[in-house]
CSV table of C-alpha atoms in Angstrom, one decimal:
chain,number,residue,atom,x,y,z
Y,256,UNK,CA,58.0,330.8,125.1
Y,257,UNK,CA,56.0,328.5,126.9
Y,258,UNK,CA,56.7,328.9,130.7
Y,259,UNK,CA,55.1,328.7,134.2
Y,260,UNK,CA,56.3,332.2,135.5
Y,261,UNK,CA,55.7,332.6,139.3
Y,262,UNK,CA,55.9,336.1,141.0
Y,263,UNK,CA,57.8,336.8,144.0
Y,264,UNK,CA,60.7,334.8,143.7
Y,265,UNK,CA,62.0,335.3,147.4
Y,266,UNK,CA,59.8,337.0,150.1
Y,267,UNK,CA,60.3,337.3,153.4
Y,268,UNK,CA,57.7,338.3,155.5
Y,269,UNK,CA,55.8,338.1,159.6
Y,270,UNK,CA,53.1,336.7,160.5
Y,271,UNK,CA,49.5,338.1,159.5
Y,272,UNK,CA,50.7,340.1,157.2
Y,273,UNK,CA,48.2,338.7,154.5
Y,274,UNK,CA,49.9,338.1,151.0
Y,275,UNK,CA,49.6,336.6,147.6
Y,276,UNK,CA,51.9,334.7,145.3
Y,277,UNK,CA,51.2,335.1,141.1
Y,278,UNK,CA,51.6,332.6,138.8
Y,279,UNK,CA,50.3,332.8,135.2
Y,280,UNK,CA,51.3,330.9,132.2
Y,281,UNK,CA,50.4,331.4,128.4
Y,282,UNK,CA,50.5,327.6,127.0
Y,283,UNK,CA,46.6,327.9,127.9
Y,284,UNK,CA,46.9,324.9,130.3
Y,285,UNK,CA,43.5,323.9,131.2
Y,286,UNK,CA,45.1,322.6,134.9
Y,287,UNK,CA,46.9,324.6,137.3
Y,288,UNK,CA,48.8,323.0,140.9
Y,289,UNK,CA,50.7,325.0,143.8
Y,290,UNK,CA,52.8,322.0,146.0
Y,291,UNK,CA,55.1,323.3,148.5
Y,292,UNK,CA,58.8,321.5,149.0
Y,293,UNK,CA,60.1,321.1,152.4
Y,294,UNK,CA,63.0,319.4,153.5
Y,295,UNK,CA,63.1,315.5,154.3
Y,296,UNK,CA,59.0,315.9,152.7
Y,297,UNK,CA,59.2,315.9,148.7
Y,298,UNK,CA,56.8,318.0,147.3
Y,299,UNK,CA,53.3,318.4,148.3
Y,300,UNK,CA,50.0,319.3,146.4
Y,301,UNK,CA,48.5,322.6,148.4
Y,302,UNK,CA,45.7,322.8,146.6
Y,303,UNK,CA,44.8,322.5,142.2
Y,304,UNK,CA,42.0,323.7,139.9
Y,305,UNK,CA,40.9,321.6,136.8
Y,306,UNK,CA,39.8,325.0,135.1
Y,307,UNK,CA,38.5,328.0,134.7
Y,308,UNK,CA,36.5,328.0,138.2
Y,309,UNK,CA,36.9,324.3,138.7
Y,310,UNK,CA,39.8,324.5,142.8
Y,311,UNK,CA,39.5,321.7,145.6
Y,312,UNK,CA,41.7,320.9,148.0
Y,313,UNK,CA,44.9,318.6,147.7
Y,314,UNK,CA,47.1,317.0,150.2
Y,315,UNK,CA,48.3,320.3,152.9
Y,316,UNK,CA,45.0,322.9,152.2
Y,317,UNK,CA,45.7,324.5,155.4
Y,318,UNK,CA,46.1,327.8,155.3
Y,319,UNK,CA,46.0,328.9,152.1
Y,320,UNK,CA,43.2,330.1,149.6
Y,321,UNK,CA,43.1,329.8,145.7
Y,322,UNK,CA,41.1,331.5,142.9
Y,323,UNK,CA,41.3,331.5,139.1
Y,324,UNK,CA,38.9,333.2,137.3
Y,325,UNK,CA,41.2,333.4,134.0
Y,326,UNK,CA,42.6,330.8,132.4
Y,327,UNK,CA,46.2,331.7,132.3
Y,328,UNK,CA,46.5,332.7,136.6
Y,329,UNK,CA,45.9,330.8,139.1
Y,330,UNK,CA,46.9,333.4,141.9
Y,331,UNK,CA,48.4,331.3,145.5
Y,332,UNK,CA,46.7,333.6,148.8
Y,333,UNK,CA,47.6,333.4,152.0
Y,334,UNK,CA,45.2,335.3,154.5
Y,335,UNK,CA,47.3,335.3,157.8
Y,336,UNK,CA,51.0,333.6,157.1
Y,337,UNK,CA,52.3,331.8,159.6
Y,338,UNK,CA,55.9,330.1,160.3
Y,339,UNK,CA,55.2,326.7,159.3
Y,340,UNK,CA,54.4,328.0,156.1
Y,341,UNK,CA,58.1,328.1,155.5
Y,342,UNK,CA,58.7,326.9,152.4
Y,343,UNK,CA,59.9,326.8,148.5
Y,344,UNK,CA,56.5,327.2,146.8
Y,345,UNK,CA,55.8,325.8,143.5
Y,346,UNK,CA,53.3,326.5,140.7
Y,347,UNK,CA,53.1,323.9,138.1
Y,348,UNK,CA,50.4,323.4,134.8
Y,349,UNK,CA,49.6,320.7,132.8
Y,350,UNK,CA,47.0,320.4,129.3
Y,351,UNK,CA,44.5,318.0,129.0
Y,352,UNK,CA,45.6,315.6,126.6
Y,353,UNK,CA,43.8,314.5,123.6
Y,354,UNK,CA,42.5,311.3,124.6
Y,355,UNK,CA,42.2,312.9,127.8
Y,356,UNK,CA,45.0,311.3,129.6
Y,357,UNK,CA,46.8,313.4,131.4
Y,358,UNK,CA,50.0,315.1,130.2
Y,359,UNK,CA,53.9,316.2,131.8
Y,360,UNK,CA,53.2,319.3,133.9
Y,361,UNK,CA,55.7,322.5,133.5
Y,362,UNK,CA,56.6,323.7,136.4
Y,363,UNK,CA,57.5,327.0,137.9
Y,364,UNK,CA,61.0,328.2,139.1
Y,365,UNK,CA,60.0,328.4,142.8
Y,366,UNK,CA,58.7,331.4,145.5
Y,367,UNK,CA,60.8,331.0,148.3
Y,368,UNK,CA,58.6,332.2,151.2
Y,369,UNK,CA,60.2,332.8,154.4
Y,370,UNK,CA,57.1,334.2,157.5
Y,371,UNK,CA,59.2,335.1,160.7
J,45,UNK,CA,51.9,307.5,155.4
J,46,UNK,CA,53.6,308.4,152.0
J,47,UNK,CA,52.6,306.2,149.5
J,48,UNK,CA,55.6,307.3,146.9
J,49,UNK,CA,58.8,306.4,148.3
J,50,UNK,CA,62.5,306.9,147.5
J,51,UNK,CA,64.3,305.6,150.5
J,52,UNK,CA,68.1,306.0,149.2
J,53,UNK,CA,68.0,310.3,149.6
J,54,UNK,CA,71.3,310.0,148.1
J,55,UNK,CA,73.6,308.0,145.5
J,56,UNK,CA,77.1,309.2,143.6
J,57,UNK,CA,77.7,307.5,140.7
J,58,UNK,CA,81.1,307.9,139.1
J,59,UNK,CA,80.6,309.3,134.8
J,60,UNK,CA,80.0,307.1,132.1
J,61,UNK,CA,78.8,304.5,134.8
J,62,UNK,CA,74.8,303.5,135.3
J,63,UNK,CA,73.0,305.2,137.4
J,64,UNK,CA,69.4,303.3,139.4
J,65,UNK,CA,66.9,305.1,140.8
J,66,UNK,CA,64.5,303.3,142.7
J,67,UNK,CA,60.3,304.2,143.6
J,68,UNK,CA,58.1,302.5,145.3
J,69,UNK,CA,54.6,302.8,146.6
J,70,UNK,CA,51.8,301.6,148.4
J,71,UNK,CA,48.6,302.9,146.6
J,72,UNK,CA,47.3,300.4,143.9
J,73,UNK,CA,45.4,302.6,142.2
J,74,UNK,CA,48.3,304.4,140.8
J,75,UNK,CA,48.4,303.3,137.4
J,76,UNK,CA,50.7,306.9,135.4
J,77,UNK,CA,54.6,307.4,137.0
J,78,UNK,CA,56.3,309.9,136.1
J,79,UNK,CA,60.6,311.0,136.9
J,80,UNK,CA,60.8,314.6,137.0
J,81,UNK,CA,64.4,316.3,137.3
J,82,UNK,CA,65.0,319.8,140.1
J,83,UNK,CA,68.3,321.4,139.5
J,84,UNK,CA,69.1,323.9,142.5
J,85,UNK,CA,66.6,327.4,142.2
J,86,UNK,CA,64.3,325.3,139.8
J,87,UNK,CA,61.1,323.8,138.9
J,88,UNK,CA,61.0,320.5,138.2
J,89,UNK,CA,61.2,318.8,134.6
J,90,UNK,CA,59.8,316.0,133.2
J,91,UNK,CA,62.4,313.5,132.7
J,92,UNK,CA,60.0,310.2,131.4
J,93,UNK,CA,56.5,308.6,132.2
J,94,UNK,CA,55.4,305.2,132.2
J,95,UNK,CA,51.9,303.9,132.2
J,96,UNK,CA,51.2,300.9,134.6
J,97,UNK,CA,49.7,298.9,131.4
J,98,UNK,CA,53.7,299.0,130.3
J,99,UNK,CA,56.4,297.3,131.6
J,100,UNK,CA,59.1,299.6,130.3
J,101,UNK,CA,59.6,303.4,128.4
J,102,UNK,CA,63.0,304.0,127.2
J,103,UNK,CA,64.1,308.1,126.1
J,104,UNK,CA,67.8,307.7,124.7
J,105,UNK,CA,69.8,307.4,128.2
J,106,UNK,CA,66.6,307.4,130.2
J,107,UNK,CA,64.6,304.4,130.4
J,108,UNK,CA,62.2,304.1,132.7
J,109,UNK,CA,60.8,300.0,134.2
J,110,UNK,CA,57.7,299.3,135.9
J,111,UNK,CA,57.1,296.0,138.5
J,112,UNK,CA,53.7,296.1,139.6
J,113,UNK,CA,53.6,293.4,141.5
J,114,UNK,CA,56.3,294.5,143.2
J,115,UNK,CA,55.0,297.8,143.5
J,116,UNK,CA,58.0,299.3,142.1
J,117,UNK,CA,59.7,301.1,139.9
J,118,UNK,CA,63.3,302.5,138.6
J,119,UNK,CA,64.7,304.9,136.8
J,120,UNK,CA,67.7,304.2,134.8
J,121,UNK,CA,70.5,306.6,133.0
J,122,UNK,CA,73.3,305.3,130.3
J,123,UNK,CA,75.7,306.4,130.8
J,124,UNK,CA,75.5,308.5,133.9
J,125,UNK,CA,76.8,312.0,132.9
J,126,UNK,CA,78.2,315.4,135.1
J,127,UNK,CA,75.4,317.6,134.1
J,128,UNK,CA,72.9,314.5,135.4
J,129,UNK,CA,73.8,315.7,138.7
J,130,UNK,CA,70.5,317.1,140.2
J,131,UNK,CA,67.5,315.8,142.7
J,132,UNK,CA,65.3,313.0,141.6
J,133,UNK,CA,61.6,312.4,142.0
J,134,UNK,CA,59.3,310.0,141.4
J,135,UNK,CA,55.9,310.4,140.5
J,136,UNK,CA,52.4,308.7,140.6
J,137,UNK,CA,48.3,309.0,140.0
J,138,UNK,CA,46.0,306.9,139.6
J,139,UNK,CA,42.5,306.9,138.0
J,140,UNK,CA,42.9,306.9,134.4
J,141,UNK,CA,42.0,309.4,131.9
J,142,UNK,CA,41.6,312.2,133.4
J,143,UNK,CA,43.5,312.5,136.5
J,144,UNK,CA,45.9,315.3,137.2
J,145,UNK,CA,47.0,314.9,140.4
J,146,UNK,CA,50.4,314.1,141.2
J,147,UNK,CA,51.4,312.1,144.7
J,148,UNK,CA,55.4,312.6,144.6
J,149,UNK,CA,58.9,310.9,146.4
J,150,UNK,CA,61.1,313.1,148.5
J,151,UNK,CA,63.5,312.6,146.2
J,152,UNK,CA,67.4,311.2,145.4
J,153,UNK,CA,70.0,313.7,145.4
J,154,UNK,CA,72.0,312.6,142.3
J,155,UNK,CA,75.8,313.4,142.7
J,156,UNK,CA,77.5,312.4,139.2
J,157,UNK,CA,81.5,312.6,139.8
J,158,UNK,CA,83.9,313.8,137.0
Protein backbone atom coordinates (compact mmCIF):
# COMPACT_ATOMS: atom_id res chain seq x y z
CA UNK A 1 0.00 0.00 0.00
CA UNK A 2 1.34 3.40 -1.02
CA UNK A 3 1.72 5.56 2.04
CA UNK A 4 3.53 8.25 3.95
CA UNK A 5 4.26 7.15 7.51
CA UNK A 6 4.99 9.54 10.36
CA UNK A 7 6.20 8.64 13.85
CA UNK A 8 5.29 9.32 16.52
CA UNK A 9 1.65 10.22 16.01
CA UNK A 10 1.49 11.99 19.36
CA UNK A 11 4.20 13.39 21.61
CA UNK A 12 4.18 15.48 24.75
CA UNK A 13 7.58 16.77 25.77
CA UNK A 14 9.28 19.64 27.55
CA UNK A 15 11.03 22.76 26.37
CA UNK A 16 14.60 22.22 25.22
CA UNK A 17 14.53 18.45 24.88
CA UNK A 18 15.63 17.55 21.35
CA UNK A 19 13.17 15.50 19.37
CA UNK A 20 12.89 13.98 15.91
CA UNK A 21 9.74 13.22 13.96
CA UNK A 22 10.36 10.62 11.31
CA UNK A 23 8.73 10.50 7.89
CA UNK A 24 9.02 7.66 5.43
CA UNK A 25 7.38 7.11 2.04
CA UNK A 26 7.30 3.92 0.00
CA UNK A 27 6.42 5.45 -3.37
CA UNK A 28 9.94 6.37 -4.52
CA UNK A 29 8.92 10.03 -4.60
CA UNK A 30 11.55 12.64 -5.26
CA UNK A 31 9.84 15.47 -3.43
CA UNK A 32 9.11 15.55 0.29
CA UNK A 33 7.92 18.34 2.54
CA UNK A 34 6.95 19.20 6.10
CA UNK A 35 3.99 21.37 7.08
CA UNK A 36 2.51 22.54 10.32
CA UNK A 37 -1.16 23.18 10.84
CA UNK A 38 -2.32 25.68 13.43
CA UNK A 39 -5.85 26.87 14.20
CA UNK A 40 -6.84 29.74 11.93
CA UNK A 41 -3.60 29.52 9.95
CA UNK A 42 -4.08 26.50 7.72
CA UNK A 43 -1.07 24.53 6.51
CA UNK A 44 2.28 26.29 6.39
CA UNK A 45 5.38 24.78 4.85
CA UNK A 46 8.41 24.32 7.09
CA UNK A 47 11.02 22.69 4.84
CA UNK A 48 11.03 20.78 1.60
CA UNK A 49 13.37 18.53 -0.34
CA UNK A 50 13.53 18.12 -4.09
CA UNK A 51 15.67 14.99 -3.86
CA UNK A 52 18.39 13.30 -1.82
CA UNK A 53 20.76 15.82 -0.21
CA UNK A 54 18.68 18.73 -1.59
CA UNK A 55 16.67 20.64 1.01
CA UNK A 56 15.36 24.18 1.27
CA UNK A 57 13.43 26.42 3.63
CA UNK A 58 9.71 26.86 3.38
CA UNK A 59 7.67 29.65 4.91
CA UNK A 60 8.27 28.92 8.61
CA UNK A 61 11.67 27.18 9.01
CA UNK A 62 12.82 28.81 12.25
CA UNK A 63 13.56 26.30 15.00
CA UNK A 64 13.55 23.28 12.69
CA UNK A 65 16.10 21.19 10.83
CA UNK A 66 15.71 18.48 8.23
CA UNK A 67 17.90 16.00 6.42
CA UNK A 68 17.45 13.90 3.30
CA UNK A 69 20.13 11.22 3.28
CA UNK A 70 17.88 8.63 1.67
CA UNK A 71 15.10 9.08 -0.83
CA UNK A 72 12.43 7.48 1.34
CA UNK A 73 13.13 9.32 4.62
CA UNK A 74 12.79 12.97 5.58
CA UNK A 75 13.06 13.48 9.35
CA UNK A 76 12.08 16.73 11.04
CA UNK A 77 14.37 17.72 13.90
CA UNK A 78 13.59 20.14 16.69
CA UNK A 79 16.94 20.80 18.39
CA UNK A 80 15.51 22.86 21.24
CA UNK A 81 11.72 22.72 21.15
CA UNK A 82 9.70 25.63 22.50
CA UNK A 83 6.00 25.95 23.34
CA UNK A 84 5.30 27.91 20.14
CA UNK A 85 6.18 24.76 18.21
CA UNK A 86 3.17 22.99 19.68
CA UNK A 87 1.28 22.09 16.55
CA UNK A 88 0.01 19.40 14.23
CA UNK A 89 2.70 18.39 11.75
CA UNK A 90 2.27 16.76 8.36
CA UNK A 91 4.81 15.19 6.08
CA UNK A 92 4.04 14.94 2.36
CA UNK A 93 5.64 13.50 -0.75
CA UNK A 94 5.09 13.62 -4.48
CA UNK A 95 6.77 12.42 -7.63
CA UNK A 96 7.93 14.42 -10.55
CA UNK A 97 5.58 14.06 -13.51
CA UNK A 98 6.71 12.79 -16.86
CA UNK A 99 6.54 16.28 -18.31
CA UNK A 100 8.16 17.83 -15.28
CA UNK A 101 4.87 19.11 -13.99
CA UNK A 102 3.99 18.82 -10.36
CA UNK A 103 1.97 15.92 -9.07
CA UNK A 104 -0.45 15.93 -6.14
CA UNK A 105 1.20 15.52 -2.78
CA UNK A 106 0.43 12.53 -0.58
CA UNK A 107 0.20 13.35 3.11
CA UNK A 108 0.89 11.35 6.23
CA UNK A 109 -1.72 11.21 8.99
CA UNK A 110 0.01 13.81 11.10
CA UNK A 111 1.99 14.12 14.33
CA UNK A 112 0.57 16.12 17.19
CA UNK A 113 3.34 17.70 19.24
CA UNK A 114 2.81 19.38 22.58
CA UNK A 115 5.78 21.26 24.00
CA UNK A 116 5.33 22.16 27.65
CA UNK B 1 0.43 38.47 3.61
CA UNK B 2 -1.98 35.68 2.86
CA UNK B 3 -1.63 34.69 -0.78
CA UNK B 4 -4.42 32.09 -0.79
CA UNK B 5 -7.62 33.03 0.97
CA UNK B 6 -10.61 30.96 1.91
CA UNK B 7 -12.88 33.53 3.46
CA UNK B 8 -15.58 31.17 4.66
CA UNK B 9 -14.41 29.17 7.69
CA UNK B 10 -17.48 26.97 7.51
CA UNK B 11 -20.35 26.00 5.25
CA UNK B 12 -23.48 23.92 5.88
CA UNK B 13 -25.40 22.30 3.04
CA UNK B 14 -28.34 19.92 2.84
CA UNK B 15 -27.66 16.46 1.49
CA UNK B 16 -28.32 16.32 -2.25
CA UNK B 17 -27.80 20.03 -2.80
CA UNK B 18 -24.78 21.75 -4.30
CA UNK B 19 -21.80 22.75 -2.16
CA UNK B 20 -19.72 25.65 -3.43
CA UNK B 21 -16.40 26.35 -1.76
CA UNK B 22 -14.54 29.48 -2.75
CA UNK B 23 -10.90 30.44 -2.87
CA UNK B 24 -9.16 33.69 -3.84
CA UNK B 25 -5.50 34.25 -4.53
CA UNK B 26 -3.31 37.30 -4.85
CA UNK B 27 -0.13 35.98 -6.45
CA UNK B 28 -0.45 36.28 -10.23
CA UNK B 29 2.43 33.81 -10.61
CA UNK B 30 0.30 30.92 -9.36
CA UNK B 31 -0.37 28.59 -12.28
CA UNK B 32 -1.56 25.37 -10.69
CA UNK B 33 -4.34 24.96 -8.15
CA UNK B 34 -5.45 22.03 -6.05
CA UNK B 35 -8.15 21.13 -3.59
CA UNK B 36 -7.49 18.82 -0.67
CA UNK B 37 -10.00 17.26 1.69
CA UNK B 38 -9.17 16.53 5.30
CA UNK B 39 -11.00 14.36 7.80
CA UNK B 40 -10.23 14.61 11.53
CA UNK B 41 -7.16 12.63 12.63
CA UNK B 42 -6.09 12.06 9.02
CA UNK B 43 -3.79 13.84 6.61
CA UNK B 44 -5.15 15.89 3.71
CA UNK B 45 -6.02 13.88 0.63
CA UNK B 46 -5.89 15.20 -2.90
CA UNK B 47 -9.26 15.83 -4.47
CA UNK B 48 -8.93 17.68 -7.77
CA UNK B 49 -6.62 20.13 -9.50
CA UNK B 50 -6.62 22.62 -12.34
CA UNK B 51 -3.92 24.21 -14.43
CA UNK B 52 -4.08 27.90 -15.26
CA UNK B 53 -4.47 27.06 -18.95
CA UNK B 54 -7.93 25.69 -18.19
CA UNK B 55 -11.02 27.25 -16.66
CA UNK B 56 -12.78 24.07 -15.62
CA UNK B 57 -11.92 20.56 -14.54
CA UNK B 58 -14.43 17.91 -13.65
CA UNK B 59 -14.10 14.61 -11.81
CA UNK B 60 -17.33 12.86 -10.97
CA UNK B 61 -19.29 14.94 -8.47
CA UNK B 62 -16.44 17.45 -8.14
CA UNK B 63 -15.81 20.37 -10.48
CA UNK B 64 -13.26 23.11 -10.05
CA UNK B 65 -13.69 26.43 -11.85
CA UNK B 66 -10.90 28.93 -12.35
CA UNK B 67 -11.40 32.61 -13.14
CA UNK B 68 -7.91 33.99 -13.72
CA UNK B 69 -8.97 37.56 -14.26
CA UNK B 70 -10.70 37.57 -10.88
CA UNK B 71 -8.00 35.40 -9.27
CA UNK B 72 -10.75 33.19 -7.99
CA UNK B 73 -11.45 29.49 -8.00
CA UNK B 74 -14.31 27.47 -6.68
CA UNK B 75 -15.04 23.83 -5.95
CA UNK B 76 -18.52 22.55 -6.70
CA UNK B 77 -19.77 19.31 -5.19
CA UNK B 78 -22.98 17.98 -6.70
CA UNK B 79 -24.82 16.28 -5.16
CA UNK B 80 -23.42 16.74 -1.69
CA UNK B 81 -23.28 13.67 0.53
CA UNK B 82 -22.79 13.32 4.30
CA UNK B 83 -19.41 11.69 3.64
CA UNK B 84 -18.27 14.95 2.05
CA UNK B 85 -18.28 16.57 5.49
CA UNK B 86 -14.65 17.55 6.01
CA UNK B 87 -12.29 20.50 5.92
CA UNK B 88 -11.39 21.56 2.39
CA UNK B 89 -8.12 23.29 1.64
CA UNK B 90 -7.38 25.26 -1.47
CA UNK B 91 -3.70 25.25 -2.51
CA UNK B 92 -1.68 26.94 -5.23
CA UNK B 93 1.77 26.72 -6.72
CA UNK B 94 3.86 28.94 -8.98
CA UNK B 95 6.79 28.51 -11.27
CA UNK B 96 5.37 26.20 -13.91
CA UNK B 97 6.78 22.77 -14.54
CA UNK B 98 8.65 21.22 -11.67
CA UNK B 99 7.35 23.54 -9.00
CA UNK B 100 6.36 21.61 -5.92
CA UNK B 101 5.88 24.29 -3.31
CA UNK B 102 2.29 24.70 -2.29
CA UNK B 103 0.69 27.64 -0.56
CA UNK B 104 -2.46 26.65 1.32
CA UNK B 105 -5.53 28.54 2.37
CA UNK B 106 -6.84 28.28 5.92
CA UNK B 107 -9.53 25.80 5.00
CA UNK B 108 -13.33 25.67 4.93
CA UNK B 109 -15.21 23.20 7.08
CA UNK B 110 -18.08 21.70 5.10
CA UNK B 111 -20.96 20.07 6.94
CA UNK B 112 -23.45 18.14 4.84
CA UNK B 113 -26.68 17.70 6.76
CA UNK B 114 -28.63 14.49 6.08
